[in-house]
Amino acid sequence: MVIQCSVIFAFLAIGELLVYLTGVPIPSSIIGMILLTCALQTGIVKERWVDRLSDFLVKNLGFFFVPAGVGLLQCLDIIKDQWLPIVSATIVSTVLIIAVTGWVHQLVRRAAHATGHNDGQKQ
């Protein structure tokens, strides 16, 4: 388990270093996660090096939302004053995400069908 923590924290540290050196406005945890994903896909990092810890983290994911929930409780006055823009932005962004996801899915399916790669699905 120590090795698995070390691998995950190493990629977090690499992400932190990249943000520090480049000043890119992306959270270091996201950069580290992308790098870890690439390392897993290319075989640089073996799945067995992180599987048990990642399973534990995913199973307990809800626990990590507690601090964010407490932070929201501290901002109830702001939320109460700005509920209409918050709800409006949530609805509009949800509709846009669903529409773009559907559109991209259709494009990918058409491209796959045109090249003959339909993965055995019936049309």
Coordinates of N, CA and C in Angstrom, one line a residue:
M1 N 0.8 -1.2 0.0 CA 0.0 0.0 0.0 C 0.9 1.3 0.0
V2 N 2.1 1.2 0.6 CA 3.0 2.3 0.6 C 3.4 2.7 -0.8
I3 N 3.7 1.6 -1.6 CA 4.2 1.8 -2.9 C 3.1 2.5 -3.8
Q4 N 1.8 2.0 -3.5 CA 0.7 2.6 -4.3 C 0.5 4.1 -3.9
C5 N 0.6 4.4 -2.7 CA 0.5 5.8 -2.2 C 1.7 6.6 -2.9
S6 N 2.8 6.0 -2.9 CA 4.0 6.7 -3.4 C 3.8 7.0 -4.9
V7 N 3.3 6.1 -5.7 CA 3.1 6.3 -7.1 C 2.1 7.4 -7.3
I8 N 1.0 7.4 -6.6 CA -0.1 8.4 -6.8 C 0.4 9.8 -6.3
F9 N 1.1 9.8 -5.2 CA 1.6 11.1 -4.7 C 2.8 11.6 -5.6
A10 N 3.5 10.7 -6.2 CA 4.6 11.2 -7.2 C 4.0 11.9 -8.3
F11 N 2.9 11.4 -8.9 CA 2.2 12.0 -10.0 C 1.6 13.4 -9.5
L12 N 1.1 13.4 -8.3 CA 0.5 14.7 -7.8 C 1.7 15.7 -7.7
A13 N 2.8 15.2 -7.2 CA 4.0 16.1 -7.1 C 4.5 16.6 -8.4
I14 N 4.5 15.7 -9.4 CA 4.9 16.1 -10.8 C 3.9 17.2 -11.3
G15 N 2.6 17.0 -11.1 CA 1.6 18.0 -11.5 C 1.8 19.3 -10.8
E16 N 2.1 19.2 -9.5 CA 2.4 20.5 -8.8 C 3.6 21.2 -9.3
L17 N 4.7 20.4 -9.6 CA 5.9 21.0 -10.2 C 5.6 21.7 -11.5
L18 N 4.9 21.0 -12.4 CA 4.6 21.5 -13.7 C 3.8 22.8 -13.6
V19 N 2.8 22.9 -12.7 CA 2.0 24.1 -12.5 C 3.0 25.2 -12.0
Y20 N 3.8 24.9 -11.0 CA 4.8 25.9 -10.5 C 5.7 26.4 -11.5
L21 N 6.2 25.5 -12.4 CA 7.2 26.0 -13.4 C 6.6 26.7 -14.6
T22 N 5.4 26.3 -15.0 CA 4.8 26.9 -16.2 C 3.7 27.9 -15.8
G23 N 3.1 27.9 -14.7 CA 2.1 28.8 -14.3 C 0.8 28.6 -15.0
V24 N 0.6 27.4 -15.6 CA -0.6 27.0 -16.3 C -1.8 27.1 -15.3
P25 N -2.9 27.6 -15.7 CA -4.0 27.8 -14.7 C -4.9 26.5 -14.6
I26 N -4.3 25.4 -14.5 CA -5.0 24.1 -14.4 C -4.6 23.5 -13.0
P27 N -5.5 23.0 -12.2 CA -5.1 22.4 -10.9 C -4.1 21.3 -11.1
S28 N -3.1 21.3 -10.2 CA -2.0 20.3 -10.3 C -2.5 18.9 -10.1
S29 N -3.6 18.7 -9.4 CA -4.2 17.4 -9.2 C -4.7 16.8 -10.6
I30 N -5.3 17.7 -11.4 CA -5.8 17.3 -12.7 C -4.6 17.0 -13.6
I31 N -3.6 17.8 -13.6 CA -2.4 17.5 -14.4 C -1.8 16.1 -14.0
G32 N -1.7 15.9 -12.7 CA -1.1 14.7 -12.2 C -2.0 13.5 -12.6
M33 N -3.3 13.7 -12.6 CA -4.2 12.6 -12.9 C -4.1 12.3 -14.4
I34 N -3.9 13.3 -15.2 CA -3.8 13.1 -16.7 C -2.5 12.3 -17.0
L35 N -1.4 12.8 -16.3 CA -0.1 12.1 -16.5 C -0.1 10.7 -16.0
L36 N -0.8 10.4 -14.9 CA -0.9 9.0 -14.4 C -1.7 8.2 -15.4
T37 N -2.8 8.7 -15.9 CA -3.6 8.0 -16.9 C -2.7 7.7 -18.1
C38 N -2.0 8.7 -18.6 CA -1.1 8.4 -19.8 C 0.0 7.3 -19.4
A39 N 0.5 7.4 -18.2 CA 1.5 6.4 -17.8 C 0.9 5.0 -17.7
L40 N -0.4 4.9 -17.3 CA -1.0 3.6 -17.2 C -1.3 3.1 -18.6
Q41 N -1.8 4.0 -19.5 CA -2.1 3.6 -20.9 C -0.9 3.1 -21.6
T42 N 0.3 3.8 -21.4 CA 1.5 3.4 -22.1 C 2.2 2.2 -21.5
G43 N 1.8 1.9 -20.3 CA 2.5 0.7 -19.6 C 3.7 1.2 -18.7
I44 N 3.9 2.4 -18.6 CA 5.0 2.9 -17.8 C 4.7 2.6 -16.3
V45 N 3.5 2.8 -16.0 CA 3.0 2.4 -14.6 C 2.1 1.2 -14.8
K46 N 2.3 0.2 -14.0 CA 1.4 -1.0 -14.1 C 0.2 -0.8 -13.2
E47 N -0.9 -1.4 -13.7 CA -2.2 -1.2 -12.9 C -2.0 -1.7 -11.5
R48 N -1.3 -2.8 -11.3 CA -1.2 -3.4 -10.0 C -0.5 -2.5 -9.0
W49 N 0.2 -1.5 -9.5 CA 1.0 -0.6 -8.7 C 0.0 0.4 -8.0
V50 N -1.2 0.5 -8.5 CA -2.2 1.5 -8.0 C -3.6 1.0 -7.7
D51 N -3.8 -0.3 -8.1 CA -5.2 -0.8 -8.1 C -5.9 -0.8 -6.7
R52 N -5.2 -1.3 -5.7 CA -5.8 -1.4 -4.4 C -6.1 0.0 -3.8
L53 N -5.2 0.9 -3.9 CA -5.4 2.3 -3.3 C -6.5 3.0 -4.1
S54 N -6.5 2.9 -5.4 CA -7.5 3.5 -6.2 C -8.9 3.0 -5.9
D55 N -9.0 1.7 -5.7 CA -10.3 1.1 -5.4 C -10.8 1.6 -4.0
F56 N -9.9 1.8 -3.1 CA -10.2 2.3 -1.8 C -10.7 3.8 -1.9
L57 N -10.0 4.6 -2.7 CA -10.4 6.0 -2.9 C -11.7 6.1 -3.6
V58 N -12.0 5.3 -4.6 CA -13.2 5.4 -5.3 C -14.4 4.9 -4.4
K59 N -14.2 3.9 -3.6 CA -15.2 3.4 -2.7 C -15.6 4.4 -1.6
N60 N -14.6 5.3 -1.2 CA -14.8 6.3 -0.2 C -14.9 7.7 -0.7
L61 N -15.2 7.8 -2.0 CA -15.3 9.1 -2.7 C -16.2 10.1 -2.0
G62 N -17.4 9.6 -1.6 CA -18.3 10.5 -0.9 C -17.8 11.3 0.3
F63 N -16.9 10.6 1.0 CA -16.3 11.2 2.2 C -15.5 12.5 1.8
F64 N -14.9 12.5 0.6 CA -14.1 13.6 0.2 C -14.9 14.9 -0.2
F65 N -16.2 14.7 -0.3 CA -17.1 15.8 -0.6 C -17.6 16.6 0.6
V66 N -17.3 16.0 1.8 CA -17.7 16.6 3.1 C -17.1 18.1 3.2
P67 N -15.8 18.3 3.0 CA -15.3 19.6 3.1 C -15.9 20.6 2.2
A68 N -16.2 20.2 0.9 CA -16.9 21.1 0.0 C -18.3 21.4 0.5
G69 N -19.0 20.4 1.0 CA -20.3 20.7 1.6 C -20.3 21.7 2.7
V70 N -19.3 21.5 3.6 CA -19.2 22.5 4.7 C -18.8 23.8 4.2
G71 N -18.0 23.9 3.2 CA -17.7 25.2 2.6 C -18.9 25.9 2.0
L72 N -19.8 25.1 1.4 CA -21.0 25.6 0.8 C -21.9 26.2 2.0
L73 N -22.0 25.5 3.1 CA -22.8 26.0 4.2 C -22.3 27.3 4.7
Q74 N -21.0 27.6 4.6 CA -20.5 28.9 5.0 C -20.8 30.0 4.0
C75 N -21.3 29.6 2.8 CA -21.6 30.6 1.8 C -23.1 30.7 1.5
L76 N -23.9 30.3 2.5 CA -25.4 30.3 2.2 C -25.9 31.6 1.9
D77 N -25.4 32.7 2.5 CA -25.9 34.0 2.3 C -25.6 34.4 0.8
I78 N -24.5 34.1 0.3 CA -24.2 34.4 -1.1 C -25.1 33.6 -2.0
I79 N -25.2 32.3 -1.7 CA -26.1 31.5 -2.5 C -27.5 31.9 -2.5
K80 N -28.0 32.4 -1.3 CA -29.4 32.9 -1.2 C -29.6 34.1 -2.0
D81 N -28.6 35.0 -2.0 CA -28.7 36.2 -2.8 C -28.6 36.0 -4.3
Q82 N -27.8 34.9 -4.7 CA -27.5 34.7 -6.1 C -28.1 33.4 -6.6
W83 N -29.2 32.9 -6.1 CA -29.8 31.6 -6.4 C -30.2 31.6 -7.9
L84 N -30.8 32.7 -8.4 CA -31.3 32.7 -9.8 C -30.2 32.5 -10.8
P85 N -29.1 33.3 -10.7 CA -28.0 33.1 -11.7 C -27.4 31.7 -11.5
I86 N -27.3 31.2 -10.3 CA -26.7 29.8 -10.1 C -27.6 28.8 -10.7
V87 N -28.9 28.8 -10.5 CA -29.8 27.8 -11.0 C -29.8 28.0 -12.6
S88 N -29.9 29.2 -13.1 CA -29.9 29.4 -14.5 C -28.6 28.8 -15.2
A89 N -27.5 29.1 -14.6 CA -26.2 28.6 -15.2 C -26.2 27.1 -15.1
T90 N -26.7 26.5 -14.1 CA -26.7 25.1 -13.9 C -27.6 24.4 -15.0
I91 N -28.8 25.0 -15.2 CA -29.7 24.5 -16.2 C -29.1 24.6 -17.6
V92 N -28.6 25.8 -18.0 CA -28.1 26.1 -19.3 C -26.9 25.2 -19.6
S93 N -26.0 25.1 -18.6 CA -24.8 24.3 -18.8 C -25.1 22.8 -19.0
T94 N -26.1 22.3 -18.2 CA -26.5 20.9 -18.3 C -27.1 20.6 -19.7
V95 N -27.9 21.5 -20.2 CA -28.5 21.3 -21.5 C -27.4 21.3 -22.6
L96 N -26.5 22.3 -22.5 CA -25.4 22.3 -23.4 C -24.5 21.1 -23.4
I97 N -24.2 20.6 -22.2 CA -23.4 19.4 -22.1 C -24.1 18.2 -22.7
I98 N -25.4 18.1 -22.4 CA -26.1 16.9 -23.0 C -26.2 17.0 -24.5
A99 N -26.4 18.2 -25.0 CA -26.5 18.4 -26.5 C -25.1 18.2 -27.2
V100 N -24.1 18.7 -26.6 CA -22.7 18.5 -27.2 C -22.3 17.1 -27.1
T101 N -22.6 16.4 -26.0 CA -22.2 15.0 -25.9 C -23.0 14.2 -26.9
G102 N -24.3 14.4 -27.1 CA -25.1 13.7 -28.1 C -24.5 13.9 -29.5
W103 N -24.2 15.2 -29.8 CA -23.7 15.6 -31.1 C -22.4 14.9 -31.4
V104 N -21.4 14.9 -30.4 CA -20.1 14.2 -30.6 C -20.3 12.7 -30.7
H105 N -21.2 12.1 -30.0 CA -21.5 10.7 -30.1 C -22.0 10.4 -31.5
Q106 N -22.9 11.2 -32.0 CA -23.4 10.9 -33.4 C -22.2 11.0 -34.4
L107 N -21.4 12.0 -34.2 CA -20.3 12.2 -35.2 C -19.3 11.0 -35.1
V108 N -19.0 10.5 -33.9 CA -18.1 9.4 -33.7 C -18.8 8.1 -34.3
R109 N -20.1 7.9 -34.1 CA -20.7 6.7 -34.7 C -20.7 6.8 -36.2
R110 N -21.0 8.0 -36.7 CA -21.0 8.1 -38.2 C -19.6 7.8 -38.8
A111 N -18.6 8.3 -38.1 CA -17.2 8.1 -38.6 C -16.9 6.7 -38.5
A112 N -17.3 6.0 -37.4 CA -17.0 4.6 -37.2 C -17.7 3.8 -38.2
H113 N -18.9 4.1 -38.5 CA -19.7 3.4 -39.5 C -19.1 3.6 -40.9
A114 N -18.6 4.8 -41.2 CA -18.0 5.1 -42.5 C -16.7 4.3 -42.7
T115 N -16.0 4.1 -41.7 CA -14.7 3.4 -41.8 C -14.9 1.9 -41.6
G116 N -16.1 1.4 -41.3 CA -16.4 0.0 -41.1 C -16.1 -0.5 -39.7
H117 N -15.8 0.4 -38.7 CA -15.5 0.0 -37.4 C -16.8 0.3 -36.5
N118 N -17.7 -0.6 -36.6 CA -18.9 -0.4 -35.8 C -19.0 -1.3 -34.5
D119 N -17.9 -1.9 -34.2 CA -17.7 -2.8 -33.0 C -18.8 -3.8 -32.8
G120 N -19.3 -4.3 -33.9 CA -20.3 -5.4 -33.8 C -21.7 -4.9 -33.5
Q121 N -21.9 -3.6 -33.4 CA -23.3 -3.1 -33.1 C -24.1 -3.1 -34.3
K122 N -25.4 -3.4 -34.1 CA -26.3 -3.4 -35.3 C -26.8 -2.0 -35.5
Q123 N -26.9 -1.7 -36.8 CA -27.3 -0.3 -37.2 C -28.8 -0.3 -37.5

